[in-house]
Amino acid sequence: MQQPFGGRPPNPRSVLLTEVAQATQRLADAGVPSPRTDAEELAAFVHGVKRGELHQVKDSDFDARYWEVVARREAREPLQHITGHAYFRYLELQVGPGVFVPRPETESVVGWAIDAVRAMDVVEPCVVDLCTGSGAIALALAQEVPRSRVYAVEMSEDALVWTRKNMEGSRVELRQGNALTAFPDLDGQVDLVISNPPYIPLTEWEYVAPEARDHDPEMALFSGEDGLDLIRGLERTAHRLLRPGGVVVVEHADTQGGQVPWIFAEDRGWTDAADHPDLNNRPRFATARKAVP
């Protein structure tokens, strides 16, 4: 039987897919946690296609710049800094040096908060996002709870460069300032306060992944010897902002699950303090309700 393509069998692998396989091995050897995914994402970025369309790139269109971005990722530069964007729930965010890159584990934190707000008997719930960074949390809440009034605060001017880009055209009210003193005009009126604050202990610096330690802003990562300094301060901020019966949601490290709920103690005006797991069943965030007098 005659073979197609001039008697030769077709090559089952394109040049690009072969290069992706080689890049995957290089990234794996460098300790990148998800080498295959990152190799494919970088290939899609360089060639201007979606990840699922890589097989459509012609051999003649292979772009040698692919190896430049692979080398950057091999050196543990964050994938999101190279491509310039990060995905979070239903959002595509612009990110880069100076702003904390949102992590997948925070999506479960926001999911819980969205369910909590939807369950409230409030026509236009008021939500405050403290330490908003890229704006991922505030924007997700605004998008998925359409009648909510969402406010966000960020201190870092470097981070705000990205926050403002992401929030352009949104209905989130963004302010620059200290999360501990933010929104005095909303005292006692907020239905839900949420935050993904810095929570890594200073003593853990050497164990932090290079992508975070060397590229995320230090002020977005570390918070005192036990990592809980800012969360202790945010407890008072949340209590000031919330109406009686309002809820606070705070992300923390999976090693802090036994500690954070105790910060929201009954003698400080809280009730129902509890911890919640992420999708990997690790303690990921604490919630509490402001006591009703």
PDB file of C-alpha atoms in Angstrom:
ATOM      1  CA  MET A   1       0.000   0.000   0.000  1.00  0.00           C
ATOM      2  CA  GLN A   2       1.353   3.369  -0.999  1.00  0.00           C
ATOM      3  CA  GLN A   3       2.430   5.632   1.876  1.00  0.00           C
ATOM      4  CA  PRO A   4       1.355   9.273   1.871  1.00  0.00           C
ATOM      5  CA  PHE A   5       3.821  12.167   1.773  1.00  0.00           C
ATOM      6  CA  GLY A   6       5.972  10.788  -1.079  1.00  0.00           C
ATOM      7  CA  GLY A   7       6.226   7.299   0.341  1.00  0.00           C
ATOM      8  CA  ARG A   8       7.402   8.386   3.821  1.00  0.00           C
ATOM      9  CA  PRO A   9       5.237   7.942   6.929  1.00  0.00           C
ATOM     10  CA  PRO A  10       4.253  11.242   8.579  1.00  0.00           C
ATOM     11  CA  ASN A  11       6.326  12.384  11.540  1.00  0.00           C
ATOM     12  CA  PRO A  12       4.055  11.916  14.568  1.00  0.00           C
ATOM     13  CA  ARG A  13       5.736  14.730  16.518  1.00  0.00           C
ATOM     14  CA  SER A  14       6.201  18.298  15.379  1.00  0.00           C
ATOM     15  CA  VAL A  15       9.396  20.224  16.049  1.00  0.00           C
ATOM     16  CA  LEU A  16       7.633  22.270  18.721  1.00  0.00           C
ATOM     17  CA  LEU A  17       6.314  19.275  20.620  1.00  0.00           C
ATOM     18  CA  THR A  18       9.759  17.713  20.545  1.00  0.00           C
ATOM     19  CA  GLU A  19      11.265  20.928  21.929  1.00  0.00           C
ATOM     20  CA  VAL A  20       8.569  21.067  24.617  1.00  0.00           C
ATOM     21  CA  ALA A  21       9.544  17.574  25.735  1.00  0.00           C
ATOM     22  CA  GLN A  22      13.184  18.657  25.996  1.00  0.00           C
ATOM     23  CA  ALA A  23      12.190  21.809  27.870  1.00  0.00           C
ATOM     24  CA  THR A  24      10.113  19.755  30.270  1.00  0.00           C
ATOM     25  CA  GLN A  25      13.172  17.715  31.203  1.00  0.00           C
ATOM     26  CA  ARG A  26      15.267  20.850  31.709  1.00  0.00           C
ATOM     27  CA  LEU A  27      12.659  22.413  33.969  1.00  0.00           C
ATOM     28  CA  ALA A  28      12.256  19.193  35.929  1.00  0.00           C
ATOM     29  CA  ASP A  29      16.013  19.014  36.472  1.00  0.00           C
ATOM     30  CA  ALA A  30      15.896  22.628  37.741  1.00  0.00           C
ATOM     31  CA  GLY A  31      13.285  21.709  40.350  1.00  0.00           C
ATOM     32  CA  VAL A  32      10.328  23.505  38.763  1.00  0.00           C
ATOM     33  CA  PRO A  33       7.206  22.015  40.409  1.00  0.00           C
ATOM     34  CA  SER A  34       5.109  21.654  37.234  1.00  0.00           C
ATOM     35  CA  PRO A  35       7.635  21.275  34.401  1.00  0.00           C
ATOM     36  CA  ARG A  36       5.338  19.951  31.660  1.00  0.00           C
ATOM     37  CA  THR A  37       2.642  22.546  32.252  1.00  0.00           C
ATOM     38  CA  ASP A  38       5.170  25.375  32.355  1.00  0.00           C
ATOM     39  CA  ALA A  39       6.973  24.176  29.224  1.00  0.00           C
ATOM     40  CA  GLU A  40       3.669  24.118  27.344  1.00  0.00           C
ATOM     41  CA  GLU A  41       2.531  27.481  28.707  1.00  0.00           C
ATOM     42  CA  LEU A  42       5.799  29.077  27.621  1.00  0.00           C
ATOM     43  CA  ALA A  43       5.507  27.537  24.155  1.00  0.00           C
ATOM     44  CA  ALA A  44       1.967  28.840  23.813  1.00  0.00           C
ATOM     45  CA  PHE A  45       3.077  32.295  24.977  1.00  0.00           C
ATOM     46  CA  VAL A  46       5.979  32.564  22.524  1.00  0.00           C
ATOM     47  CA  HIS A  47       3.973  31.246  19.553  1.00  0.00           C
ATOM     48  CA  GLY A  48       0.818  33.243  20.264  1.00  0.00           C
ATOM     49  CA  VAL A  49      -1.530  30.281  20.592  1.00  0.00           C
ATOM     50  CA  LYS A  50      -3.498  28.607  23.347  1.00  0.00           C
ATOM     51  CA  ARG A  51      -1.893  25.724  25.166  1.00  0.00           C
ATOM     52  CA  GLY A  52      -4.293  23.256  23.551  1.00  0.00           C
ATOM     53  CA  GLU A  53      -3.321  24.491  20.071  1.00  0.00           C
ATOM     54  CA  LEU A  54       0.413  23.737  20.218  1.00  0.00           C
ATOM     55  CA  HIS A  55       0.030  20.828  17.811  1.00  0.00           C
ATOM     56  CA  GLN A  56      -1.145  23.308  15.173  1.00  0.00           C
ATOM     57  CA  VAL A  57       2.160  25.227  15.089  1.00  0.00           C
ATOM     58  CA  LYS A  58       3.987  24.407  11.864  1.00  0.00           C
ATOM     59  CA  ASP A  59       7.581  23.234  12.005  1.00  0.00           C
ATOM     60  CA  SER A  60       8.595  26.225   9.902  1.00  0.00           C
ATOM     61  CA  ASP A  61       7.009  28.576  12.469  1.00  0.00           C
ATOM     62  CA  PHE A  62       9.026  27.333  15.443  1.00  0.00           C
ATOM     63  CA  ASP A  63      10.373  30.390  17.287  1.00  0.00           C
ATOM     64  CA  ALA A  64      13.827  29.944  18.794  1.00  0.00           C
ATOM     65  CA  ARG A  65      12.984  32.567  21.409  1.00  0.00           C
ATOM     66  CA  TYR A  66      11.276  29.696  23.164  1.00  0.00           C
ATOM     67  CA  TRP A  67      14.621  28.670  24.604  1.00  0.00           C
ATOM     68  CA  GLU A  68      15.157  32.169  26.005  1.00  0.00           C
ATOM     69  CA  VAL A  69      11.999  31.991  28.110  1.00  0.00           C
ATOM     70  CA  VAL A  70      12.720  28.385  29.080  1.00  0.00           C
ATOM     71  CA  ALA A  71      16.092  29.514  30.426  1.00  0.00           C
ATOM     72  CA  ARG A  72      14.370  32.230  32.487  1.00  0.00           C
ATOM     73  CA  ARG A  73      11.961  29.694  33.971  1.00  0.00           C
ATOM     74  CA  GLU A  74      14.861  27.286  34.513  1.00  0.00           C
ATOM     75  CA  ALA A  75      16.428  30.014  36.679  1.00  0.00           C
ATOM     76  CA  ARG A  76      13.148  29.955  38.678  1.00  0.00           C
ATOM     77  CA  GLU A  77      11.751  33.234  37.441  1.00  0.00           C
ATOM     78  CA  PRO A  78       7.969  32.908  37.944  1.00  0.00           C
ATOM     79  CA  LEU A  79       6.055  31.708  34.910  1.00  0.00           C
ATOM     80  CA  GLN A  80       3.596  34.574  35.423  1.00  0.00           C
ATOM     81  CA  HIS A  81       6.359  37.191  35.282  1.00  0.00           C
ATOM     82  CA  ILE A  82       7.513  35.792  31.947  1.00  0.00           C
ATOM     83  CA  THR A  83       4.072  35.651  30.355  1.00  0.00           C
ATOM     84  CA  GLY A  84       2.805  38.785  32.119  1.00  0.00           C
ATOM     85  CA  HIS A  85      -0.441  37.268  33.333  1.00  0.00           C
ATOM     86  CA  ALA A  86      -1.920  34.982  35.973  1.00  0.00           C
ATOM     87  CA  TYR A  87      -5.210  33.123  36.022  1.00  0.00           C
ATOM     88  CA  PHE A  88      -7.432  33.267  39.107  1.00  0.00           C
ATOM     89  CA  ARG A  89     -10.888  31.686  39.126  1.00  0.00           C
ATOM     90  CA  TYR A  90     -12.570  33.339  36.085  1.00  0.00           C
ATOM     91  CA  LEU A  91     -10.048  36.168  35.817  1.00  0.00           C
ATOM     92  CA  GLU A  92      -6.924  36.793  33.777  1.00  0.00           C
ATOM     93  CA  LEU A  93      -4.758  39.277  35.666  1.00  0.00           C
ATOM     94  CA  GLN A  94      -1.713  41.302  34.677  1.00  0.00           C
ATOM     95  CA  VAL A  95       1.229  40.670  37.004  1.00  0.00           C
ATOM     96  CA  GLY A  96       4.956  41.288  37.144  1.00  0.00           C
ATOM     97  CA  PRO A  97       7.776  42.458  39.405  1.00  0.00           C
ATOM     98  CA  GLY A  98       6.488  44.338  42.448  1.00  0.00           C
ATOM     99  CA  VAL A  99       3.209  42.488  42.977  1.00  0.00           C
ATOM    100  CA  PHE A 100       2.416  39.172  44.654  1.00  0.00           C
ATOM    101  CA  VAL A 101       1.385  36.520  42.135  1.00  0.00           C
ATOM    102  CA  PRO A 102      -1.989  35.019  43.164  1.00  0.00           C
ATOM    103  CA  ARG A 103      -1.865  31.315  44.013  1.00  0.00           C
ATOM    104  CA  PRO A 104      -4.387  28.568  43.205  1.00  0.00           C
ATOM    105  CA  GLU A 105      -4.905  27.773  46.895  1.00  0.00           C
ATOM    106  CA  THR A 106      -6.401  31.218  47.427  1.00  0.00           C
ATOM    107  CA  GLU A 107      -9.221  30.310  45.040  1.00  0.00           C
ATOM    108  CA  SER A 108     -10.780  28.063  47.686  1.00  0.00           C
ATOM    109  CA  VAL A 109     -10.580  30.923  50.201  1.00  0.00           C
ATOM    110  CA  VAL A 110     -12.466  33.196  47.828  1.00  0.00           C
ATOM    111  CA  GLY A 111     -14.938  30.456  46.995  1.00  0.00           C
ATOM    112  CA  TRP A 112     -15.884  30.158  50.658  1.00  0.00           C
ATOM    113  CA  ALA A 113     -16.237  33.941  50.944  1.00  0.00           C
ATOM    114  CA  ILE A 114     -18.451  34.132  47.854  1.00  0.00           C
ATOM    115  CA  ASP A 115     -20.756  31.441  49.248  1.00  0.00           C
ATOM    116  CA  ALA A 116     -20.900  33.263  52.587  1.00  0.00           C
ATOM    117  CA  VAL A 117     -21.836  36.584  50.977  1.00  0.00           C
ATOM    118  CA  ARG A 118     -24.470  34.983  48.762  1.00  0.00           C
ATOM    119  CA  ALA A 119     -26.026  33.373  51.826  1.00  0.00           C
ATOM    120  CA  MET A 120     -26.405  36.709  53.612  1.00  0.00           C
ATOM    121  CA  ASP A 121     -29.822  38.308  53.665  1.00  0.00           C
ATOM    122  CA  VAL A 122     -28.393  41.554  52.284  1.00  0.00           C
ATOM    123  CA  VAL A 123     -29.450  43.232  49.031  1.00  0.00           C
ATOM    124  CA  GLU A 124     -26.087  44.901  48.330  1.00  0.00           C
ATOM    125  CA  PRO A 125     -23.462  43.288  50.567  1.00  0.00           C
ATOM    126  CA  CYS A 126     -20.415  45.366  51.432  1.00  0.00           C
ATOM    127  CA  VAL A 127     -17.051  43.602  51.119  1.00  0.00           C
ATOM    128  CA  VAL A 128     -13.560  44.829  52.001  1.00  0.00           C
ATOM    129  CA  ASP A 129     -10.344  43.215  50.721  1.00  0.00           C
ATOM    130  CA  LEU A 130      -7.319  44.113  52.856  1.00  0.00           C
ATOM    131  CA  CYS A 131      -3.821  43.791  51.276  1.00  0.00           C
ATOM    132  CA  THR A 132      -5.347  43.374  47.813  1.00  0.00           C
ATOM    133  CA  GLY A 133      -2.082  43.045  45.829  1.00  0.00           C
ATOM    134  CA  SER A 134      -2.996  42.258  42.222  1.00  0.00           C
ATOM    135  CA  GLY A 135      -6.678  42.758  43.062  1.00  0.00           C
ATOM    136  CA  ALA A 136      -7.508  39.086  42.455  1.00  0.00           C
ATOM    137  CA  ILE A 137      -9.732  38.622  45.508  1.00  0.00           C
ATOM    138  CA  ALA A 138     -11.655  41.882  45.176  1.00  0.00           C
ATOM    139  CA  LEU A 139     -12.223  41.439  41.452  1.00  0.00           C
ATOM    140  CA  ALA A 140     -13.397  37.843  41.860  1.00  0.00           C
ATOM    141  CA  LEU A 141     -15.930  38.893  44.498  1.00  0.00           C
ATOM    142  CA  ALA A 142     -17.161  41.796  42.385  1.00  0.00           C
ATOM    143  CA  GLN A 143     -17.539  39.526  39.368  1.00  0.00           C
ATOM    144  CA  GLU A 144     -19.220  36.605  41.089  1.00  0.00           C
ATOM    145  CA  VAL A 145     -21.433  38.572  43.478  1.00  0.00           C
ATOM    146  CA  PRO A 146     -22.786  41.170  41.034  1.00  0.00           C
ATOM    147  CA  ARG A 147     -24.730  43.278  43.558  1.00  0.00           C
ATOM    148  CA  SER A 148     -21.907  43.549  46.047  1.00  0.00           C
ATOM    149  CA  ARG A 149     -20.088  46.778  46.896  1.00  0.00           C
ATOM    150  CA  VAL A 150     -16.396  45.909  46.957  1.00  0.00           C
ATOM    151  CA  TYR A 151     -13.566  47.971  48.428  1.00  0.00           C
ATOM    152  CA  ALA A 152      -9.856  47.169  48.336  1.00  0.00           C
ATOM    153  CA  VAL A 153      -6.720  48.645  49.861  1.00  0.00           C
ATOM    154  CA  GLU A 154      -3.025  48.225  49.021  1.00  0.00           C
ATOM    155  CA  MET A 155      -0.038  50.034  50.498  1.00  0.00           C
ATOM    156  CA  SER A 156       2.750  49.315  48.009  1.00  0.00           C
ATOM    157  CA  GLU A 157       3.125  51.750  45.125  1.00  0.00           C
ATOM    158  CA  ASP A 158       4.916  49.058  43.125  1.00  0.00           C
ATOM    159  CA  ALA A 159       2.011  46.660  43.574  1.00  0.00           C
ATOM    160  CA  LEU A 160      -0.523  49.365  42.798  1.00  0.00           C
ATOM    161  CA  VAL A 161       0.906  49.728  39.300  1.00  0.00           C
ATOM    162  CA  TRP A 162      -0.534  46.279  38.592  1.00  0.00           C
ATOM    163  CA  THR A 163      -3.636  46.646  40.765  1.00  0.00           C
ATOM    164  CA  ARG A 164      -4.748  49.721  38.862  1.00  0.00           C
ATOM    165  CA  LYS A 165      -4.256  47.963  35.532  1.00  0.00           C
ATOM    166  CA  ASN A 166      -6.357  45.023  36.647  1.00  0.00           C
ATOM    167  CA  MET A 167      -9.096  47.128  38.209  1.00  0.00           C
ATOM    168  CA  GLU A 168      -9.453  49.561  35.327  1.00  0.00           C
ATOM    169  CA  GLY A 169     -13.097  49.606  34.323  1.00  0.00           C
ATOM    170  CA  SER A 170     -14.193  47.516  37.308  1.00  0.00           C
ATOM    171  CA  ARG A 171     -16.553  48.700  40.030  1.00  0.00           C
ATOM    172  CA  VAL A 172     -14.114  47.943  42.844  1.00  0.00           C
ATOM    173  CA  GLU A 173     -13.197  51.039  44.852  1.00  0.00           C
ATOM    174  CA  LEU A 174      -9.417  50.933  45.278  1.00  0.00           C
ATOM    175  CA  ARG A 175      -7.501  52.998  47.812  1.00  0.00           C
ATOM    176  CA  GLN A 176      -3.837  53.253  48.688  1.00  0.00           C
ATOM    177  CA  GLY A 177      -3.117  52.959  52.380  1.00  0.00           C
ATOM    178  CA  ASN A 178      -2.334  50.885  55.428  1.00  0.00           C
ATOM    179  CA  ALA A 179      -4.655  47.901  55.858  1.00  0.00           C
ATOM    180  CA  LEU A 180      -4.651  48.416  59.627  1.00  0.00           C
ATOM    181  CA  THR A 181      -6.168  51.880  59.415  1.00  0.00           C
ATOM    182  CA  ALA A 182      -8.097  51.646  56.148  1.00  0.00           C
ATOM    183  CA  PHE A 183     -11.713  52.635  55.493  1.00  0.00           C
ATOM    184  CA  PRO A 184     -12.664  54.461  58.720  1.00  0.00           C
ATOM    185  CA  ASP A 185     -15.724  55.697  56.807  1.00  0.00           C
ATOM    186  CA  LEU A 186     -16.976  52.098  56.644  1.00  0.00           C
ATOM    187  CA  ASP A 187     -16.684  51.277  60.347  1.00  0.00           C
ATOM    188  CA  GLY A 188     -19.497  48.993  61.472  1.00  0.00           C
ATOM    189  CA  GLN A 189     -21.015  48.743  57.972  1.00  0.00           C
ATOM    190  CA  VAL A 190     -19.116  45.893  56.281  1.00  0.00           C
ATOM    191  CA  ASP A 191     -20.639  42.446  55.759  1.00  0.00           C
ATOM    192  CA  LEU A 192     -17.429  40.575  54.957  1.00  0.00           C
ATOM    193  CA  VAL A 193     -13.742  41.352  55.401  1.00  0.00           C
ATOM    194  CA  ILE A 194     -11.281  39.155  53.525  1.00  0.00           C
ATOM    195  CA  SER A 195      -7.501  39.149  53.335  1.00  0.00           C
ATOM    196  CA  ASN A 196      -4.571  37.159  52.027  1.00  0.00           C
ATOM    197  CA  PRO A 197      -1.928  38.892  54.138  1.00  0.00           C
ATOM    198  CA  PRO A 198       1.773  38.111  54.514  1.00  0.00           C
ATOM    199  CA  TYR A 199       2.066  35.163  56.893  1.00  0.00           C
ATOM    200  CA  ILE A 200       5.451  33.473  56.407  1.00  0.00           C
ATOM    201  CA  PRO A 201       7.648  33.453  59.538  1.00  0.00           C
ATOM    202  CA  LEU A 202      10.955  35.255  59.100  1.00  0.00           C
ATOM    203  CA  THR A 203      12.665  32.102  60.344  1.00  0.00           C
ATOM    204  CA  GLU A 204      11.374  30.197  57.295  1.00  0.00           C
ATOM    205  CA  TRP A 205      13.073  32.425  54.706  1.00  0.00           C
ATOM    206  CA  GLU A 206      15.484  29.786  53.435  1.00  0.00           C
ATOM    207  CA  TYR A 207      12.695  27.256  52.888  1.00  0.00           C
ATOM    208  CA  VAL A 208      10.541  29.485  50.681  1.00  0.00           C
ATOM    209  CA  ALA A 209      10.382  28.535  46.988  1.00  0.00           C
ATOM    210  CA  PRO A 210      12.738  30.649  44.846  1.00  0.00           C
ATOM    211  CA  GLU A 211       9.831  31.933  42.743  1.00  0.00           C
ATOM    212  CA  ALA A 212       8.369  33.596  45.846  1.00  0.00           C
ATOM    213  CA  ARG A 213      11.479  34.378  47.874  1.00  0.00           C
ATOM    214  CA  ASP A 214      13.418  35.980  45.012  1.00  0.00           C
ATOM    215  CA  HIS A 215      10.586  37.594  43.049  1.00  0.00           C
ATOM    216  CA  ASP A 216       7.484  38.296  45.158  1.00  0.00           C
ATOM    217  CA  PRO A 217       7.625  41.481  47.259  1.00  0.00           C
ATOM    218  CA  GLU A 218       9.050  40.780  50.708  1.00  0.00           C
ATOM    219  CA  MET A 219       6.299  42.788  52.375  1.00  0.00           C
ATOM    220  CA  ALA A 220       3.737  40.428  50.821  1.00  0.00           C
ATOM    221  CA  LEU A 221       5.442  37.339  52.265  1.00  0.00           C
ATOM    222  CA  PHE A 222       6.877  37.801  55.749  1.00  0.00           C
ATOM    223  CA  SER A 223       5.242  38.950  58.980  1.00  0.00           C
ATOM    224  CA  GLY A 224       7.279  38.600  62.144  1.00  0.00           C
ATOM    225  CA  GLU A 225       8.941  35.671  63.869  1.00  0.00           C
ATOM    226  CA  ASP A 226       5.838  33.452  63.763  1.00  0.00           C
ATOM    227  CA  GLY A 227       4.293  34.945  60.612  1.00  0.00           C
ATOM    228  CA  LEU A 228       1.182  36.163  62.460  1.00  0.00           C
ATOM    229  CA  ASP A 229       2.041  39.789  63.254  1.00  0.00           C
ATOM    230  CA  LEU A 230      -0.149  41.321  60.558  1.00  0.00           C
ATOM    231  CA  ILE A 231      -3.004  38.875  61.102  1.00  0.00           C
ATOM    232  CA  ARG A 232      -3.102  39.986  64.748  1.00  0.00           C
ATOM    233  CA  GLY A 233      -3.425  43.578  63.576  1.00  0.00           C
ATOM    234  CA  LEU A 234      -6.041  42.709  60.951  1.00  0.00           C
ATOM    235  CA  GLU A 235      -8.170  41.084  63.649  1.00  0.00           C
ATOM    236  CA  ARG A 236      -8.745  44.517  65.177  1.00  0.00           C
ATOM    237  CA  THR A 237      -9.285  46.116  61.764  1.00  0.00           C
ATOM    238  CA  ALA A 238     -11.891  43.521  60.822  1.00  0.00           C
ATOM    239  CA  HIS A 239     -13.695  43.938  64.130  1.00  0.00           C
ATOM    240  CA  ARG A 240     -13.820  47.702  63.578  1.00  0.00           C
ATOM    241  CA  LEU A 241     -15.138  47.419  60.039  1.00  0.00           C
ATOM    242  CA  LEU A 242     -17.702  44.643  60.409  1.00  0.00           C
ATOM    243  CA  ARG A 243     -21.309  45.033  61.417  1.00  0.00           C
ATOM    244  CA  PRO A 244     -22.511  42.700  64.174  1.00  0.00           C
ATOM    245  CA  GLY A 245     -22.893  39.279  62.544  1.00  0.00           C
ATOM    246  CA  GLY A 246     -20.426  40.143  59.789  1.00  0.00           C
ATOM    247  CA  VAL A 247     -17.737  37.653  58.787  1.00  0.00           C
ATOM    248  CA  VAL A 248     -13.957  37.771  58.445  1.00  0.00           C
ATOM    249  CA  VAL A 249     -11.946  35.405  56.209  1.00  0.00           C
ATOM    250  CA  VAL A 250      -8.142  35.274  56.498  1.00  0.00           C
ATOM    251  CA  GLU A 251      -5.745  33.033  54.597  1.00  0.00           C
ATOM    252  CA  HIS A 252      -2.770  31.537  56.452  1.00  0.00           C
ATOM    253  CA  ALA A 253      -0.036  28.935  56.039  1.00  0.00           C
ATOM    254  CA  ASP A 254      -0.993  25.286  56.309  1.00  0.00           C
ATOM    255  CA  THR A 255       1.253  25.043  59.393  1.00  0.00           C
ATOM    256  CA  GLN A 256      -0.709  27.778  61.203  1.00  0.00           C
ATOM    257  CA  GLY A 257      -4.079  26.059  61.263  1.00  0.00           C
ATOM    258  CA  GLY A 258      -4.041  25.512  65.003  1.00  0.00           C
ATOM    259  CA  GLN A 259      -3.084  29.108  65.787  1.00  0.00           C
ATOM    260  CA  VAL A 260      -5.080  31.585  63.704  1.00  0.00           C
ATOM    261  CA  PRO A 261      -8.622  30.813  64.971  1.00  0.00           C
ATOM    262  CA  TRP A 262      -7.417  31.574  68.495  1.00  0.00           C
ATOM    263  CA  ILE A 263      -6.610  35.138  67.411  1.00  0.00           C
ATOM    264  CA  PHE A 264     -10.350  35.638  66.834  1.00  0.00           C
ATOM    265  CA  ALA A 265     -11.272  34.850  70.423  1.00  0.00           C
ATOM    266  CA  GLU A 266     -14.651  35.257  72.106  1.00  0.00           C
ATOM    267  CA  ASP A 267     -13.246  37.707  74.655  1.00  0.00           C
ATOM    268  CA  ARG A 268     -12.271  39.954  71.737  1.00  0.00           C
ATOM    269  CA  GLY A 269     -15.784  40.045  70.339  1.00  0.00           C
ATOM    270  CA  TRP A 270     -15.856  37.036  68.014  1.00  0.00           C
ATOM    271  CA  THR A 271     -17.838  33.846  67.683  1.00  0.00           C
ATOM    272  CA  ASP A 272     -17.753  30.734  65.472  1.00  0.00           C
ATOM    273  CA  ALA A 273     -13.992  30.962  64.860  1.00  0.00           C
ATOM    274  CA  ALA A 274     -12.917  27.993  62.741  1.00  0.00           C
ATOM    275  CA  ASP A 275     -10.320  26.728  60.317  1.00  0.00           C
ATOM    276  CA  HIS A 276     -10.995  25.409  56.809  1.00  0.00           C
ATOM    277  CA  PRO A 277      -8.993  23.159  54.442  1.00  0.00           C
ATOM    278  CA  ASP A 278      -7.965  23.864  50.880  1.00  0.00           C
ATOM    279  CA  LEU A 279      -8.483  21.457  47.984  1.00  0.00           C
ATOM    280  CA  ASN A 280      -5.518  19.401  49.202  1.00  0.00           C
ATOM    281  CA  ASN A 281      -7.153  19.081  52.634  1.00  0.00           C
ATOM    282  CA  ARG A 282      -4.541  21.270  54.312  1.00  0.00           C
ATOM    283  CA  PRO A 283      -5.550  24.021  56.794  1.00  0.00           C
ATOM    284  CA  ARG A 284      -5.653  27.131  54.617  1.00  0.00           C
ATOM    285  CA  PHE A 285      -7.886  29.866  56.050  1.00  0.00           C
ATOM    286  CA  ALA A 286      -9.698  30.913  59.198  1.00  0.00           C
ATOM    287  CA  THR A 287     -13.119  32.488  59.536  1.00  0.00           C
ATOM    288  CA  ALA A 288     -14.966  34.130  62.396  1.00  0.00           C
ATOM    289  CA  ARG A 289     -18.167  36.071  62.968  1.00  0.00           C
ATOM    290  CA  LYS A 290     -18.394  39.364  64.832  1.00  0.00           C
ATOM    291  CA  ALA A 291     -20.498  38.736  67.898  1.00  0.00           C
ATOM    292  CA  VAL A 292     -23.948  40.266  68.080  1.00  0.00           C
ATOM    293  CA  PRO A 293     -24.432  42.205  71.353  1.00  0.00           C
TER     294      PRO A 293
END
